[in-house]
mmCIF file of C-alpha atoms in Angstrom:
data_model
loop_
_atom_site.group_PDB
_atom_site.id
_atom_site.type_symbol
_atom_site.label_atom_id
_atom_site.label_comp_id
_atom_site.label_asym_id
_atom_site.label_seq_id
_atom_site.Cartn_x
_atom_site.Cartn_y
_atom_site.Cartn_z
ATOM 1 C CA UNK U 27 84.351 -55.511 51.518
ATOM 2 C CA UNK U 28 81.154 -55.464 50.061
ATOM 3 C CA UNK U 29 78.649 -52.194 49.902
ATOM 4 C CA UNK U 30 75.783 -53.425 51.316
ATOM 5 C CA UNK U 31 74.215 -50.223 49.927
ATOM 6 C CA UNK U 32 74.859 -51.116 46.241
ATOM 7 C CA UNK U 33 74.089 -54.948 47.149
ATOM 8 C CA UNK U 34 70.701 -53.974 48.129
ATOM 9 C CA UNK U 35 69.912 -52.254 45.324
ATOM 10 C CA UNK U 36 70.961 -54.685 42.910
ATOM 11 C CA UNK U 37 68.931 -57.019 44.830
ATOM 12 C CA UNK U 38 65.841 -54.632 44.516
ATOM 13 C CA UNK U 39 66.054 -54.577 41.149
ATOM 14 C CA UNK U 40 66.508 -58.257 40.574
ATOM 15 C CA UNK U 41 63.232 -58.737 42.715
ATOM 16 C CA UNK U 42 61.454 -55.955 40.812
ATOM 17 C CA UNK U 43 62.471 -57.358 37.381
ATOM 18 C CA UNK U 44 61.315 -60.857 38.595
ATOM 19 C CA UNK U 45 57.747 -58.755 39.704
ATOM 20 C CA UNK U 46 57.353 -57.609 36.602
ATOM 21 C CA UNK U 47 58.174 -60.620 34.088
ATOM 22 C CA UNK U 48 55.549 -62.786 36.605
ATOM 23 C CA UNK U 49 53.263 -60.318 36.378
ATOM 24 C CA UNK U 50 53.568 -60.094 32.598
ATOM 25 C CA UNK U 51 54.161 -56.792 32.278
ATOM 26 C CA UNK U 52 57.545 -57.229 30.700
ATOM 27 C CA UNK U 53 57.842 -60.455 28.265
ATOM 28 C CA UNK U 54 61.276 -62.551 28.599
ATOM 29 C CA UNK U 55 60.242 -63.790 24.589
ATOM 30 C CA UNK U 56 60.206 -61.918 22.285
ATOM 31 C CA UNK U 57 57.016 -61.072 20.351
ATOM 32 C CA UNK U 58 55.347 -64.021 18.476
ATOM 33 C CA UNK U 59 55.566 -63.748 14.703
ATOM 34 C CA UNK U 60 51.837 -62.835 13.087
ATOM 35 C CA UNK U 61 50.021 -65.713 11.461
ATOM 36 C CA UNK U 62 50.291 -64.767 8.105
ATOM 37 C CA UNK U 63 46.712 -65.841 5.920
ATOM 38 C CA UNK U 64 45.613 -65.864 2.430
ATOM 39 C CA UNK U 65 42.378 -65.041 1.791
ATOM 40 C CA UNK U 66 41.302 -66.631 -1.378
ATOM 41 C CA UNK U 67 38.021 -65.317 -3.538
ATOM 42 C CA UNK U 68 36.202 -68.580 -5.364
ATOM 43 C CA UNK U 69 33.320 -66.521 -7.918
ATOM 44 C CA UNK U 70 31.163 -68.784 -9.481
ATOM 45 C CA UNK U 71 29.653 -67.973 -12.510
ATOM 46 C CA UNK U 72 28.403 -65.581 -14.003
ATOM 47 C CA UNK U 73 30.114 -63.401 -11.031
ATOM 48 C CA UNK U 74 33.605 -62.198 -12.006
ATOM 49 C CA UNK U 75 36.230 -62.429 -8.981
ATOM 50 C CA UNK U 76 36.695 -58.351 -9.760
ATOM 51 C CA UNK U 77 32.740 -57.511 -9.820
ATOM 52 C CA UNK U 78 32.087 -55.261 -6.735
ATOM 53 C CA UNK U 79 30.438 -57.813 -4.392
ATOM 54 C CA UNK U 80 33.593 -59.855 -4.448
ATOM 55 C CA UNK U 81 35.563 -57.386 -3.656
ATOM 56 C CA UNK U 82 33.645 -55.770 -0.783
ATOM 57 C CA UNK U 83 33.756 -59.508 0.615
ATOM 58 C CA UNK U 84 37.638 -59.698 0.179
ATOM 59 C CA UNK U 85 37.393 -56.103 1.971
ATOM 60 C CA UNK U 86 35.254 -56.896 4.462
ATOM 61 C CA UNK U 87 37.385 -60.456 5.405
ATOM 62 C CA UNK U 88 41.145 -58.698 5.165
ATOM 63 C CA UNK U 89 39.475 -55.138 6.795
ATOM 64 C CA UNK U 90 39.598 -56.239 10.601
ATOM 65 C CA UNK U 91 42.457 -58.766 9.857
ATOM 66 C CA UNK U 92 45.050 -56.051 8.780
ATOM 67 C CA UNK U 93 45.124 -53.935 11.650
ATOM 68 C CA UNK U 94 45.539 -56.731 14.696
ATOM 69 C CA UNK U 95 49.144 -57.222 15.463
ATOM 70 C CA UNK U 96 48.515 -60.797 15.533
ATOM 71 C CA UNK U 97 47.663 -61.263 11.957
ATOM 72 C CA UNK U 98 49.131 -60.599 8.330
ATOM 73 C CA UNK U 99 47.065 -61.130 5.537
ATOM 74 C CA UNK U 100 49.130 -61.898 2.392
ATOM 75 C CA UNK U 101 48.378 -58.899 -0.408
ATOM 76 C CA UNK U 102 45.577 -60.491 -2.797
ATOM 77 C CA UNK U 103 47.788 -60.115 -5.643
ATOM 78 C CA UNK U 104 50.711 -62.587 -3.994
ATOM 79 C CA UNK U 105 47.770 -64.825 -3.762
ATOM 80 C CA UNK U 106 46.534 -64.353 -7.255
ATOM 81 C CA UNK U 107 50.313 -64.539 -8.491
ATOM 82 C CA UNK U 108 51.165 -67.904 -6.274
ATOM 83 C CA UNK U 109 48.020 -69.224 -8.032
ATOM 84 C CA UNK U 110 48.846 -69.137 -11.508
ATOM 85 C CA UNK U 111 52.510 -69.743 -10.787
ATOM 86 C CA UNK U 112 50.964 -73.341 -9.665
ATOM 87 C CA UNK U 113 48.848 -74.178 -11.937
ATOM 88 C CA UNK U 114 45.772 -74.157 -10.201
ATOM 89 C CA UNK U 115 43.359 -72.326 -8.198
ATOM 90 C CA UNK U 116 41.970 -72.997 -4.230
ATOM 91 C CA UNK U 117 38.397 -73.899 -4.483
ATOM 92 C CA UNK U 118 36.210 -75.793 -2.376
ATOM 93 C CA UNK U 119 37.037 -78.965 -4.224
ATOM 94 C CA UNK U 120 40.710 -78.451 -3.776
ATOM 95 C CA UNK U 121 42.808 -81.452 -2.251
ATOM 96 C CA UNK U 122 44.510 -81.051 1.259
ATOM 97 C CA UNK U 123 47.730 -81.103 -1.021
ATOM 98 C CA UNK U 124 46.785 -78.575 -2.963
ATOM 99 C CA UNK U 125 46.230 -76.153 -0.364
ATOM 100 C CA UNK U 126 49.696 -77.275 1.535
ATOM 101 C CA UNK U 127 50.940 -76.880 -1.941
ATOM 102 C CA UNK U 128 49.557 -73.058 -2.060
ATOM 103 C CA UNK U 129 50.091 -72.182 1.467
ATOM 104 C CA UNK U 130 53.940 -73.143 0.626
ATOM 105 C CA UNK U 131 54.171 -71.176 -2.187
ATOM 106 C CA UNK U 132 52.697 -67.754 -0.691
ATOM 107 C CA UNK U 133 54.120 -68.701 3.185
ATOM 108 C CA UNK U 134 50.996 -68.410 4.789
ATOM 109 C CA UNK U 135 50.077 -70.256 8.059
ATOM 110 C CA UNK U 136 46.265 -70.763 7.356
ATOM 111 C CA UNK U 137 44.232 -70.316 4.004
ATOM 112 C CA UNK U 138 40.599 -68.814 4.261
ATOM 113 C CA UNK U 139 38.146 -69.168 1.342
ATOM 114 C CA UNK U 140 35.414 -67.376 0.786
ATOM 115 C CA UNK U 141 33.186 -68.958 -2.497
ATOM 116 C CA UNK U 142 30.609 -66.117 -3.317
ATOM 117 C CA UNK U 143 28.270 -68.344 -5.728
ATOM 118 C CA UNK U 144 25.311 -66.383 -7.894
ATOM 119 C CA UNK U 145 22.051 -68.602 -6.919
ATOM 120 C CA UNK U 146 19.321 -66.168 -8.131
ATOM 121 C CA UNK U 147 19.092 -63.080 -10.393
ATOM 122 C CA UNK U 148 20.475 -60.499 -7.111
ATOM 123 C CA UNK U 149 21.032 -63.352 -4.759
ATOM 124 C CA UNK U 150 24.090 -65.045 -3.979
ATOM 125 C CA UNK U 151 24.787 -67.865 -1.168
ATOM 126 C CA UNK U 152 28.627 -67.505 0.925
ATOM 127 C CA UNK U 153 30.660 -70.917 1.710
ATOM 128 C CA UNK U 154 33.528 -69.759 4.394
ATOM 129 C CA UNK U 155 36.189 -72.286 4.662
ATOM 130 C CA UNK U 156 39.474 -72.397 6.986
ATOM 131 C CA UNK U 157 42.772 -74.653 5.658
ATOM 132 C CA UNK U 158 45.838 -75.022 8.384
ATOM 133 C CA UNK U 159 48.678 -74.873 6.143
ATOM 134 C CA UNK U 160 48.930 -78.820 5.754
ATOM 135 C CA UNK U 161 45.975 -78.432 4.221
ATOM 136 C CA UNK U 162 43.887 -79.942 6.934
ATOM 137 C CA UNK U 163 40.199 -78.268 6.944
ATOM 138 C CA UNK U 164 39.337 -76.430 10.639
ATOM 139 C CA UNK U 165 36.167 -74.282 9.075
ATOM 140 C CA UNK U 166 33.197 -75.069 6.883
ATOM 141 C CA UNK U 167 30.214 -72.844 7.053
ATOM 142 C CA UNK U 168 27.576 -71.960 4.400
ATOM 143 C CA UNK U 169 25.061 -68.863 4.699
ATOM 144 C CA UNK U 170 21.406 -68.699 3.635
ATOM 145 C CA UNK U 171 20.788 -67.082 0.754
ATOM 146 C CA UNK U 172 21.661 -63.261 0.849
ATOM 147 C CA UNK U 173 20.608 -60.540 -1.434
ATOM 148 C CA UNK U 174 22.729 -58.236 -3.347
ATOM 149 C CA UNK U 175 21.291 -54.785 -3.152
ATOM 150 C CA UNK U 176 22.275 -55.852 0.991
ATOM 151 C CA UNK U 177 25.858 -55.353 0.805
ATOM 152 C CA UNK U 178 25.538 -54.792 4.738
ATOM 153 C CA UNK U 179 24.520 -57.775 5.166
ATOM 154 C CA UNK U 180 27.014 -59.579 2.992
ATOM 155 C CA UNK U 181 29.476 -57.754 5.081
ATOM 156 C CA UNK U 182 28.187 -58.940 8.238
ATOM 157 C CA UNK U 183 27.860 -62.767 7.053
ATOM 158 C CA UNK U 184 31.486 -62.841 6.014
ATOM 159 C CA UNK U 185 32.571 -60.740 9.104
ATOM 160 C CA UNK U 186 30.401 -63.549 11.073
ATOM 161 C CA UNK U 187 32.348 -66.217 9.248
ATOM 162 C CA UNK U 188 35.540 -64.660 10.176
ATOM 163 C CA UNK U 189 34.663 -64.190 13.922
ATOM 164 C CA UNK U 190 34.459 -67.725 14.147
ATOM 165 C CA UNK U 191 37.218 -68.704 11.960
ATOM 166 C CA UNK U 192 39.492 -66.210 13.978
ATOM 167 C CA UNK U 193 39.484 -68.002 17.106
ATOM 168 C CA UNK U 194 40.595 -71.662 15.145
ATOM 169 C CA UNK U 195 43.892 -70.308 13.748
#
C-alpha cells in the first residue's frame, strides 16, 4: 500500500522546490563564470606607464571591477607579461587580431584600454576603449582635456568610462 502521509509530503516538497526555482530563489545552473578583463595602460610620452597618474587610473578602472562577483580583472602584471611574451603592446592603433591575439594569450573575455596622453604641461586628455575578445571594438570614448593636480576628476572620467563600458560586456 502506499502512505499517503509520506506521498503528500514528497509531493509538498516537489511543489515547494518547483516554487522556489520559478521564483528564482534557488538557481537549477550553476553560477556563471566571471568575465575575466584586462585592463591595459597606453602612456604617451613623456608620461611613464608607472608615473602616479597612470596608476591611480589603472586603480580607479580595476577598483570597482574587483569586488563584483561578476567580474575578474586579470593582475596588471599577467597583462604586462602576456605583452612582451607577444611581441607587442595593445594601443589604440592595434589590429582586431592583435587584440584576439592578446586576449588569447592572458584568457580574458573583453580588453579595456585606457590611453592617458600628456597634451599640456599638467594636462592630459583620456581615450577609453572596449575590445570583445575577437577583437571586435564595442567602446570608444575620448574626454576633454583634464588637469593633473585633479586626480578626482581623473578618477571620475575613467570611472565614467567604465560605467558605460560595464554594461557592453
Amino acid at each position: 500500500m502506499i502512505n499517503l502521509r509520506k506521498a503528500g509530503l514528497a509531493a509538498l516538497v516537489l511543489i515547494f522546490s518547483f516554487t522556489l526555482l520559478n521564483a528564482g530563489v534557488v538557481s537549477a545552473d550553476p553560477a556563471p563564470a566571471p568575465i575575466r578583463i584586462a585592463i591595459v595602460i597606453q602612456a604617451v610620452e613623456p608620461l611613464t606607464p608607472t608615473g602616479e597618474l597612470v596608476q591611480a587610473v589603472l586603480g580607479a578602472a580595476a577598483g570597482y571591477l574587483n569586488g563584483k562577483p561578476k567580474f575578474e580583472v586579470i593582475p596588471p602584471d599577467r597583462v604586462r607579461d602576456a605583452q612582451h611574451d607577444l611581441g607587442f603592446v595593445i594601443t589604440d592603433r592595434s589590429t582586431p587580431r592583435d587584440v584576439s591575439l592578446f586576449a588569447a594569450k592572458v584568457n580574458a573575455d573583453a580588453v579595456i584600454l585606457f590611453k592617458v596622453a600628456q597634451v599640456a604641461l599638467r594636462q592630459v586628455r583620456i581615450t577609453a576603449m572596449a575590445f570583445s575578445r575577437v577583437g571586435a571594438a564595442i567602446y570608444n570614448q575620448t574626454s576633454g582635456v583634464i588637469s593633473v593636480e585633479s586626480e578626482g576628476l581623473v578618477a571620475k572620467t575613467v570611472m565614467r568610462f567604465r560605467d558605460q563600458i560595464i554594461p557592453l560586456l
